Coordinates of C-alpha atoms (C1' of nucleotides) in Angstrom, one line a residue:
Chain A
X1 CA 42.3 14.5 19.6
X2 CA 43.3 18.1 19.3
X3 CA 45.1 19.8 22.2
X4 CA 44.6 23.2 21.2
X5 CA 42.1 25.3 19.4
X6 CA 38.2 25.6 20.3
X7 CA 36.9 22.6 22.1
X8 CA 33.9 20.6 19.2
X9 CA 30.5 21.6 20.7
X10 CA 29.3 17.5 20.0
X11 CA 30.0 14.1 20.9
X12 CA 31.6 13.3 17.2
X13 CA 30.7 9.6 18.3
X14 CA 27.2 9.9 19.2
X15 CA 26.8 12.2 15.7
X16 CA 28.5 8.9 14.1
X17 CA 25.7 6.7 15.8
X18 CA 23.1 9.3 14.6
X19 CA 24.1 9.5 11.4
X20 CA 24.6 5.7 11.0
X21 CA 20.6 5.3 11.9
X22 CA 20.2 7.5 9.2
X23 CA 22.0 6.3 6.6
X24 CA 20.0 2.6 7.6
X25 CA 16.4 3.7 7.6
X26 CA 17.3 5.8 4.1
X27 CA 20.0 4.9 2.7
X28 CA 23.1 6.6 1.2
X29 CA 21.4 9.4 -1.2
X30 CA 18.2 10.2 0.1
X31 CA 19.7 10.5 3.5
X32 CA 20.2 14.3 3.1
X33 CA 23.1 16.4 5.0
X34 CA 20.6 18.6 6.3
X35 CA 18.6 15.5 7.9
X36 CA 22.0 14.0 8.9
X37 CA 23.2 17.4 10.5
X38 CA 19.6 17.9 12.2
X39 CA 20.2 14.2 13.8
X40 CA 24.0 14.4 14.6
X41 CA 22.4 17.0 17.0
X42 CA 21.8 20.4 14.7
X43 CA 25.2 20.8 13.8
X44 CA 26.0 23.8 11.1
X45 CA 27.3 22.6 7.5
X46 CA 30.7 24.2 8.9
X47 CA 30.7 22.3 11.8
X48 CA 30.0 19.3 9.5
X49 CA 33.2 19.6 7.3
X50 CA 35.3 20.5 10.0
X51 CA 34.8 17.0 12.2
X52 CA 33.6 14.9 8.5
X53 CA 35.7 14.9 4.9
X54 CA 32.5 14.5 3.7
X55 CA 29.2 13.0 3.2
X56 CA 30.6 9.5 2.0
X57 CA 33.5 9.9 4.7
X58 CA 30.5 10.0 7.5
X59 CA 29.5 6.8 5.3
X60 CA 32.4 5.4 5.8
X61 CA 32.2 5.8 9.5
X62 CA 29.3 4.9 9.7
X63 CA 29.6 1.5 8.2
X64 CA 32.1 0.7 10.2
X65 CA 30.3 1.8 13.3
X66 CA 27.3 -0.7 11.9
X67 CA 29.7 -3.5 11.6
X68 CA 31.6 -2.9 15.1
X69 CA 28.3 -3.3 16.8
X70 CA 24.7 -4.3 14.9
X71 CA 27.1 -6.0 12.0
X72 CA 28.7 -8.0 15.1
X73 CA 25.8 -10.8 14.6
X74 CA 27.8 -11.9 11.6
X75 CA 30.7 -13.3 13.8
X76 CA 28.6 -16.1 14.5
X77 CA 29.6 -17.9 11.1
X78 CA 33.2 -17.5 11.9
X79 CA 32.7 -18.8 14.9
X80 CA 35.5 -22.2 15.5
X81 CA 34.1 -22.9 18.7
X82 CA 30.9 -24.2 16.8
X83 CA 30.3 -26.9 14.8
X84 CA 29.7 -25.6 11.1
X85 CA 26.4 -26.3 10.9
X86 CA 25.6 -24.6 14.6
X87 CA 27.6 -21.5 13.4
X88 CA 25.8 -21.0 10.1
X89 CA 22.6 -22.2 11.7
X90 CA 23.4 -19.5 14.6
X91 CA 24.2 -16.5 12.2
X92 CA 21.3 -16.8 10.3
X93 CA 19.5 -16.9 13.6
X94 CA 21.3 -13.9 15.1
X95 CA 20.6 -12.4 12.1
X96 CA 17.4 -12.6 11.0
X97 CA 16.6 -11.6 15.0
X98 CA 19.0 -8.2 14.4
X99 CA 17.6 -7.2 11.4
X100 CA 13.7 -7.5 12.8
X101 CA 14.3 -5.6 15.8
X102 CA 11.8 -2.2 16.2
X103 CA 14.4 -0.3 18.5
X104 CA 16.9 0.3 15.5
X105 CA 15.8 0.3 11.5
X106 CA 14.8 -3.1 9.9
X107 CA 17.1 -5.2 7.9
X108 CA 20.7 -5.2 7.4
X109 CA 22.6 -1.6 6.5
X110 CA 25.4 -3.4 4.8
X111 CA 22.6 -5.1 2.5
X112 CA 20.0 -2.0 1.9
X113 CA 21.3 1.2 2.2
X114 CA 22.9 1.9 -1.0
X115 CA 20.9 -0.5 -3.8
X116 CA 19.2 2.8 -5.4
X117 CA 22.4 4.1 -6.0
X118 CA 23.5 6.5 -9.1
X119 CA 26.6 5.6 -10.9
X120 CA 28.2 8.7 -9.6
X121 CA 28.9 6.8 -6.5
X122 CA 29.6 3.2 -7.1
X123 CA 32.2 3.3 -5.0
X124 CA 29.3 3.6 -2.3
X125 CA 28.3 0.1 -3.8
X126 CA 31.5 -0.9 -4.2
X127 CA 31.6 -0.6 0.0
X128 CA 28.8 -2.4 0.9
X129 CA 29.9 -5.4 -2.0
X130 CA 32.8 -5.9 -0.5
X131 CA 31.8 -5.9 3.1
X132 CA 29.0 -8.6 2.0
X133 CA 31.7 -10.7 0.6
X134 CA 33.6 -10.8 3.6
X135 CA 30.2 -12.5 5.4
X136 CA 30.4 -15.1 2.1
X137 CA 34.0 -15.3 2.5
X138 CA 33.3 -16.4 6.4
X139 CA 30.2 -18.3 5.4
X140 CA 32.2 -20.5 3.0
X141 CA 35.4 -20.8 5.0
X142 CA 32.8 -22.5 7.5
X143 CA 31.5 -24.9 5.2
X144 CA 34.9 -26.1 4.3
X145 CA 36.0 -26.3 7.4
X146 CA 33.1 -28.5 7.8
X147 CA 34.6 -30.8 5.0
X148 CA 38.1 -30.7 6.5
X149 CA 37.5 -32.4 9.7
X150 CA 34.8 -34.6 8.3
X151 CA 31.2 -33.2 9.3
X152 CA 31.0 -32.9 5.7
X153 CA 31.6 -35.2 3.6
X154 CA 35.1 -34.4 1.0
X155 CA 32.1 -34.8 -2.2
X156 CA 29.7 -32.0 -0.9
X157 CA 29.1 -29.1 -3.1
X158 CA 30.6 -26.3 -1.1
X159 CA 29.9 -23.4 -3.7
X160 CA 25.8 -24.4 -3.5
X161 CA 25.8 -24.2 0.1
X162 CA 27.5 -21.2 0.5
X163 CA 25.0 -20.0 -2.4
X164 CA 22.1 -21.0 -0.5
X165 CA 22.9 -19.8 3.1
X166 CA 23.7 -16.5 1.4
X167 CA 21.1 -16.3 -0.6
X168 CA 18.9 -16.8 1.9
X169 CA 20.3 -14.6 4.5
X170 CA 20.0 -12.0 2.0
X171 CA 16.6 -12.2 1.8
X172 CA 16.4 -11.9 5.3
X173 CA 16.8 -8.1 4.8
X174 CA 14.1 -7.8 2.4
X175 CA 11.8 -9.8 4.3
X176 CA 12.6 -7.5 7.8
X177 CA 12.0 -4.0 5.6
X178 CA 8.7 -6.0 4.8
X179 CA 7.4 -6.5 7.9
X180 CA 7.9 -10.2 8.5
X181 CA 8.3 -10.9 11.9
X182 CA 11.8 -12.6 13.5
X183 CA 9.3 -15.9 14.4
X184 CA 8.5 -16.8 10.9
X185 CA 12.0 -16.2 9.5
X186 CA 13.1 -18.4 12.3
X187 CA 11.2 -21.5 11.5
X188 CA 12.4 -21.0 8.2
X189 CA 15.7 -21.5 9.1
X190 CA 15.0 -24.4 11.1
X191 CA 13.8 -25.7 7.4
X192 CA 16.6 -24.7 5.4
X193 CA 19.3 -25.8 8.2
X194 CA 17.7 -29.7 7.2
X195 CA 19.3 -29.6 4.0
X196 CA 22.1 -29.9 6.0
X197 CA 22.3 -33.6 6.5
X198 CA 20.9 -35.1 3.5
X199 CA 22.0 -37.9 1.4
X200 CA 25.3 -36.6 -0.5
X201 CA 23.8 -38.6 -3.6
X202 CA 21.2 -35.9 -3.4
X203 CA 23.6 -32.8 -4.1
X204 CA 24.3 -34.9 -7.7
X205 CA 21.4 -33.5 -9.1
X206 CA 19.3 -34.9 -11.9
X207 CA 18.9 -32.6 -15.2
X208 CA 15.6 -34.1 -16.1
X209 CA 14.0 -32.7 -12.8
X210 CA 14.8 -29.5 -13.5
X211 CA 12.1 -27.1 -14.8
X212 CA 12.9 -24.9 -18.1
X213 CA 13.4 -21.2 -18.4
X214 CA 10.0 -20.5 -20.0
Chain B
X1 CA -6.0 7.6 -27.9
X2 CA -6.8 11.8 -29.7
X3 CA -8.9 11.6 -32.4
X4 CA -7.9 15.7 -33.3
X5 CA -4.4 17.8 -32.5
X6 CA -0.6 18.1 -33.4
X7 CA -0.1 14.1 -33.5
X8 CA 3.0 12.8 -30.7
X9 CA 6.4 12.4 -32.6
X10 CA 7.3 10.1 -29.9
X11 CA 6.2 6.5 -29.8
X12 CA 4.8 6.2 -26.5
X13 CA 4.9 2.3 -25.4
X14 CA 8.5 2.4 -26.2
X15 CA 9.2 5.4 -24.3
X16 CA 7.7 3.6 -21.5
X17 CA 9.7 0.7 -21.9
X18 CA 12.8 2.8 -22.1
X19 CA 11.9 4.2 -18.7
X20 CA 11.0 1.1 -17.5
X21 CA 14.9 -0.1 -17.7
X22 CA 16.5 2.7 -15.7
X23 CA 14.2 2.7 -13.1
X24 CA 14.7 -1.0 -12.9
X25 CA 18.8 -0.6 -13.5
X26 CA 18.7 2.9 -10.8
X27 CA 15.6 2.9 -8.9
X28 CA 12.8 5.8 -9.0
X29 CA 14.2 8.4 -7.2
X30 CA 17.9 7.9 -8.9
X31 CA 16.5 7.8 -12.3
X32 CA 16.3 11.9 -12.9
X33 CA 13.3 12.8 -15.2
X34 CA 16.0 14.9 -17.2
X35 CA 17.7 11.4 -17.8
X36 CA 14.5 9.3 -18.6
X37 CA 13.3 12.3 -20.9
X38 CA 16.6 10.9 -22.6
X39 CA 16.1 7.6 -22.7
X40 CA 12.5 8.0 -23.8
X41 CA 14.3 9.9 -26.8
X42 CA 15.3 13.2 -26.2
X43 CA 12.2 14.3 -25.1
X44 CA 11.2 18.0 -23.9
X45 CA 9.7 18.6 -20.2
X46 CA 6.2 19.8 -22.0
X47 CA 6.0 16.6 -24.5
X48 CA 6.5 14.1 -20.9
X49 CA 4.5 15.8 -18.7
X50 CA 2.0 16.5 -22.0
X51 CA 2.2 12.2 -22.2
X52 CA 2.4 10.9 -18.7
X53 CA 0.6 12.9 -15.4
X54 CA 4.0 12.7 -13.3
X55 CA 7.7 10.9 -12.4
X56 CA 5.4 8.7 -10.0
X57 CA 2.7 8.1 -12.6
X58 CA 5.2 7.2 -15.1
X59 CA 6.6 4.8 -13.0
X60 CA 3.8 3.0 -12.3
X61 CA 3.1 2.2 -15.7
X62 CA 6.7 1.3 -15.8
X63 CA 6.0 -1.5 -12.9
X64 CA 3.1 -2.8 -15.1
X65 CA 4.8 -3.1 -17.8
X66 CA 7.7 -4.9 -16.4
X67 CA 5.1 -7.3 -14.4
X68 CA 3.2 -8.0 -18.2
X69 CA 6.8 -8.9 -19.5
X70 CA 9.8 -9.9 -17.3
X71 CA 7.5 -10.6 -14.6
X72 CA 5.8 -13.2 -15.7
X73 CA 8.1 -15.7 -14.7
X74 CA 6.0 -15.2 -11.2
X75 CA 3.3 -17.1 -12.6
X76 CA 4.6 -20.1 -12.6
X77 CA 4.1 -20.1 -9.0
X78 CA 0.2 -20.3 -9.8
X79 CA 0.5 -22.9 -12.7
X80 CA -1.8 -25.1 -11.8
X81 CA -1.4 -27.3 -14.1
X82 CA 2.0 -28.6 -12.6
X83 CA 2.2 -30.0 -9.2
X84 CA 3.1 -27.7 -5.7
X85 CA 6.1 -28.6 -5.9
X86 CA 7.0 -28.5 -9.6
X87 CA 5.4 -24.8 -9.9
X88 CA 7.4 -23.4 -6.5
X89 CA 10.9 -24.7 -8.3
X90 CA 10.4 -23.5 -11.4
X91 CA 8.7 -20.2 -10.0
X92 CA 12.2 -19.9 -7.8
X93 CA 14.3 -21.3 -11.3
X94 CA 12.6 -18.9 -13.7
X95 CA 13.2 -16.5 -11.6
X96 CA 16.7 -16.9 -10.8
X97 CA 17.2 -16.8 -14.6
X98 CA 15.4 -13.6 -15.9
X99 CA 17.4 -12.0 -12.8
X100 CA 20.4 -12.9 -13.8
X101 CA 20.0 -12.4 -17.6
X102 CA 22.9 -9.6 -18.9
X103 CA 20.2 -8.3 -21.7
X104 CA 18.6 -6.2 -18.8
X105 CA 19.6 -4.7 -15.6
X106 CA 19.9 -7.3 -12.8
X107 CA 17.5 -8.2 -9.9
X108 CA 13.8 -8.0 -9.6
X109 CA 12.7 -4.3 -10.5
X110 CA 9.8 -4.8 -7.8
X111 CA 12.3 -6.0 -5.6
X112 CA 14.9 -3.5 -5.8
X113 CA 13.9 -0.4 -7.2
X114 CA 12.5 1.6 -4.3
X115 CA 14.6 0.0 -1.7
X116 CA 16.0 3.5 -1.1
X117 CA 13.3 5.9 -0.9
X118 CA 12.6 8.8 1.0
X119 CA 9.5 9.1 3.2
X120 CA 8.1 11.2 0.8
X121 CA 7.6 8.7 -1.9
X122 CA 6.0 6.2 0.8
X123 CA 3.7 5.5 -1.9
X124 CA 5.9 4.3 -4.2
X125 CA 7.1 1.8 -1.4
X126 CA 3.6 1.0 -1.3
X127 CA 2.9 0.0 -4.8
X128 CA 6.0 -2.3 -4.8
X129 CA 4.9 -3.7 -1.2
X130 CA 1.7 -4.7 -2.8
X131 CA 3.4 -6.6 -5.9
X132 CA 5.4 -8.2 -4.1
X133 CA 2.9 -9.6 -1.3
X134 CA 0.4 -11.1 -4.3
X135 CA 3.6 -13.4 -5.3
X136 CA 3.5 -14.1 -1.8
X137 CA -0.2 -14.8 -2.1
X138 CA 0.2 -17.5 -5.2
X139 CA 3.0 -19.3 -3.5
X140 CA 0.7 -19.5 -0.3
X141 CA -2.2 -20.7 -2.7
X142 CA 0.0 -23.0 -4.1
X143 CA 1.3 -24.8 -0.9
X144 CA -2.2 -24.7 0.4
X145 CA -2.8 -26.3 -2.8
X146 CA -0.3 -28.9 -1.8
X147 CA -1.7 -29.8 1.2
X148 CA -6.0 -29.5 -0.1
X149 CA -5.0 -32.2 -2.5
X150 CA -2.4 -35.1 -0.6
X151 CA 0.6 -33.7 -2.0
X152 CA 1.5 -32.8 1.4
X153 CA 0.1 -33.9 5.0
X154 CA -2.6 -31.7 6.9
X155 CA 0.4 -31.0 9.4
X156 CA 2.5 -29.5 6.8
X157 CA 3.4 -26.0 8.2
X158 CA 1.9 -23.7 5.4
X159 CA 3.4 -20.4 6.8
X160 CA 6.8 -21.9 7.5
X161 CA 7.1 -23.4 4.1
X162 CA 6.3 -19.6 2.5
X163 CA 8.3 -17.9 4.2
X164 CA 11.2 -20.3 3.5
X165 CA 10.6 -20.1 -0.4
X166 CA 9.9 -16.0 0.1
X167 CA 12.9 -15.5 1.9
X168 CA 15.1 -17.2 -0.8
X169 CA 13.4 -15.9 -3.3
X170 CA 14.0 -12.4 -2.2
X171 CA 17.7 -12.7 -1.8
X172 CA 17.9 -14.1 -5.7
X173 CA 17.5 -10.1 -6.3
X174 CA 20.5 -9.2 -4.0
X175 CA 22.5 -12.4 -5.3
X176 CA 22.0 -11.1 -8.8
X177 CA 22.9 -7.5 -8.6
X178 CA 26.0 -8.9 -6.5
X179 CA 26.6 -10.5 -9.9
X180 CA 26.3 -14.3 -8.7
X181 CA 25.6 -16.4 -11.9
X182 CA 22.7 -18.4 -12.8
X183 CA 23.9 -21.4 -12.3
X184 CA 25.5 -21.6 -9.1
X185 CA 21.3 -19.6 -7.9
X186 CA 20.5 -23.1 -9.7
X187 CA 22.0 -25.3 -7.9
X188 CA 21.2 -23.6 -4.4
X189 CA 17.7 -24.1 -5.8
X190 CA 18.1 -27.9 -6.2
X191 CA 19.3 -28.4 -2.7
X192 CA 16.3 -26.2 -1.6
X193 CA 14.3 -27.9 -3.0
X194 CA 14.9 -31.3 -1.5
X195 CA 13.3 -30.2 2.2
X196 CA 9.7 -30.4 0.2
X197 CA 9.9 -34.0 0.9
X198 CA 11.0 -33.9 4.1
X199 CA 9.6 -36.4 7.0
X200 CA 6.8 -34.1 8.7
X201 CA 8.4 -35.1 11.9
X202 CA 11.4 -32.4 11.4
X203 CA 8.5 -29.6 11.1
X204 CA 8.1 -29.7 14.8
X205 CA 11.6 -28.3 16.3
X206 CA 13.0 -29.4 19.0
X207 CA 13.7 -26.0 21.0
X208 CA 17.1 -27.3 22.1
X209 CA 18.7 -27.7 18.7
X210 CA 17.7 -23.3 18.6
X211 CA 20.7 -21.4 18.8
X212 CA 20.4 -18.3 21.3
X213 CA 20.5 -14.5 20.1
X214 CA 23.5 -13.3 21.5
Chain C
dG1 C1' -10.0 29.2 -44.5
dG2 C1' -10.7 29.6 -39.6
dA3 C1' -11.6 27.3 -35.0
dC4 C1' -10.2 23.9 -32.0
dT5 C1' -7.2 20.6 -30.0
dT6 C1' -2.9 18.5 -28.9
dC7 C1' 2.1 18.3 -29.0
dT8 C1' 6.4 20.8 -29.4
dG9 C1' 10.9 23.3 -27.8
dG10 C1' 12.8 26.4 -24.6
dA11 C1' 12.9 29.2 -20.7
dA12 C1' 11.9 29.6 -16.1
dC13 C1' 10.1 28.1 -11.5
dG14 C1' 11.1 27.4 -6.3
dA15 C1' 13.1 24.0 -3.6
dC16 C1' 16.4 21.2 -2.8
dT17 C1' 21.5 19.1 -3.2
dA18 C1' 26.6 18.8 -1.3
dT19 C1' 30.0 21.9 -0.5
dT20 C1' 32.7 26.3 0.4
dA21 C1' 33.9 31.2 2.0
dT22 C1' 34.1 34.6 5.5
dA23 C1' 34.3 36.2 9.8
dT24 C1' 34.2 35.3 14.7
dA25 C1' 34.4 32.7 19.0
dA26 C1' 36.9 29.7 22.2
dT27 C1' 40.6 27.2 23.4
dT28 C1' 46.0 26.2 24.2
dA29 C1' 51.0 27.4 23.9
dA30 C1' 54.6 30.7 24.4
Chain D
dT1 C1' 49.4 39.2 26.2
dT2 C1' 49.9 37.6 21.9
dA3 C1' 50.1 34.0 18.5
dA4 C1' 48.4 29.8 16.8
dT5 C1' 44.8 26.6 16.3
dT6 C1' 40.3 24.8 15.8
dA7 C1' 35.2 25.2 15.9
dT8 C1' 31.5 28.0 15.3
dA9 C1' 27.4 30.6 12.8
dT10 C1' 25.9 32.6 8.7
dA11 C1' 25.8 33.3 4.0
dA12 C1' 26.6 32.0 -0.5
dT13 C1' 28.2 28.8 -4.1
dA14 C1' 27.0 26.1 -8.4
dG15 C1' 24.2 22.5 -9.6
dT16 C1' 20.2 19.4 -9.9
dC17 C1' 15.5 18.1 -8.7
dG18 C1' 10.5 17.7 -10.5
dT19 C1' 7.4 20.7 -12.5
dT20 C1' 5.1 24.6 -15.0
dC21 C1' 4.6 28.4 -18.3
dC22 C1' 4.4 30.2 -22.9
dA23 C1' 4.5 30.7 -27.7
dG24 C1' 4.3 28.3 -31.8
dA25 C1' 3.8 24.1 -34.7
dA26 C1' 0.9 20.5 -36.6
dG27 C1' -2.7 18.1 -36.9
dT28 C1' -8.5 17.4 -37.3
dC29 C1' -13.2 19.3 -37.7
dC30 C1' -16.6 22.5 -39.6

DNA sequence: GGACTTCTGGAACGACTATTATATAATTAA
DNA sequence: TTAATTATATAATAGTCGTTCCAGAAGTCC
């Protein structure tokens, strides 16, 4: 906060918020600094650098903004006062019900908005990959807590069941820009959270069932 | 194909294969024209646009050639000649592998390459949107399939079952460009695999076991 | 040998991109 | 009141975007 000098004209954070809508619905490139400063409330390019570094700065804001509040459904899987299962099964929930939402772009920011990405800015990838491996880091720190205090057993496959809660959570994203509605993701994940329980012998997999690669 | 004028000194199908890896590895709108006249070998502005109609043209083309090649590994999911089951899993397996390959970019091109679009190129959205809904279609067929012939119950929940496969499916393409290997998709797929057999009796939830949204 | 057709390289198009320069306005501190 | 500081509006920067124009080259057809 500045004590002297001419007072900004804009609420920096609400621009933030603007611009972090932005970025979601469009992504990182083809969310233009003339659309951003048009939505962070008609603000003049000058005006822009002054409060911002720059356009991946604002990024970088905004993703954090995204995380503090929409990103917050994550917690869930990191969540001790849960069982495993009820905080994976809950962040997948929470999740897939965030990222269908109307009032606010579909899917998840952290997942979609830098995919289309060129090479110049990788470390815009580089961002988002890291922020998703914090949610697998959390996702498998769950599952072997589940092992530690026995509501897994010590032989189950931790790496698959992270791979396949993350995997499908990924989809999630997809599926929201897509259309599907939370109700049929949701009974999905009803599905997929009775893998949970099965027979351990079952996670020892036998190679003859398993199709080629054409 | 002309039958009269200066022949073309570029071989066209290749050229088109060429462009249809760095739209795949970048996406269409990151994929400059200047940098698939490259790729396409060096061509001039006047010898593309003499060859193809447009960026958007060419990249349509592009898709079809990628669904005639690397996307074939969809149809297992409408191979009748293996059962519901077998043709979902190695759909999902064939899949997971082609994705994953290092020979060409990672992900599913349909998938992934206009995930970041501007509203402009709606269309393009649009064209991808339709691909990826007829996989949809042959995995419905297929469970439908399932359930016409005994291999699973008239109460078998067709559009949960989809969706569940869909969603996992999906997030293969993020797994991949996140770099996650084959095998440990593989092995997710195994375990994913295992709730086809499950008793009906866990299709219908019981509400109470639902985690709340926030 | 034209006439016709198609492809070629190269220059140019207007519209956009993120960013910066310049000058002025609005505030606080001395 | 003056100096220092920060934000503002406006204009301009160099570069890229997809696309088009133009003159000439390289073929086929008569």
């Amino acid at each position: 906060m500045p004590r002297t000098g001419r007072p900004r004209e804009f609420d920096r954070d609400q621009a933030v918020t603007a611009a972090m809508l932005l970025f979601w619905e469009r992504g990182f490139e083809p969310a233009s600094l003339a659309q951003l400063r048009a939505v962070m409330g008609g603000i003049s390019p000058a005006s822009f650098y002054a409060a911002f570094e720059s356009k991946e700065a604002l990024f970088r804001e905004a993703v954090q903004q995204y995380i503090s509040t929409y990103g917050q459904v994550s917690e869930s899987f990191r969540d001790t006062s849960l069982t495993s299962k009820a905080a994976i099964e809950q962040g997948l929930r929470r999740s897939a019900r965030m990222q269908t939402e109307n009032s606010h772009p579909l899917g998840c920011l952290l997942v979609l908005s830098a995919v289309n990405c060129s090479p110049e800015q990788q470390q815009i990838r580089d961002l988002l990959a890291k922020e998703r491996e914090k949610v697998r880091g959390w996702i498998k720190d769950c599952i072997e807590r589940a092992v530690a205090n026995g509501e897994l057993p010590d032989s189950a496959d931790v790496d698959m069941r992270v791979t396949l809660f993350e995997t499908f959570l990924r989809g999630i994203s997809i599926q929201a820009q897509d259309g599907v509605p939370y109700e049929k993701i949701d009974a999905a994940i009803t599905r997929l959270m009775s893998t949970w329980d099965l027979m351990i012998a079952q996670e020892v997999q036998d190679p003859m069932t398993k199709a080629p690669y054409l």
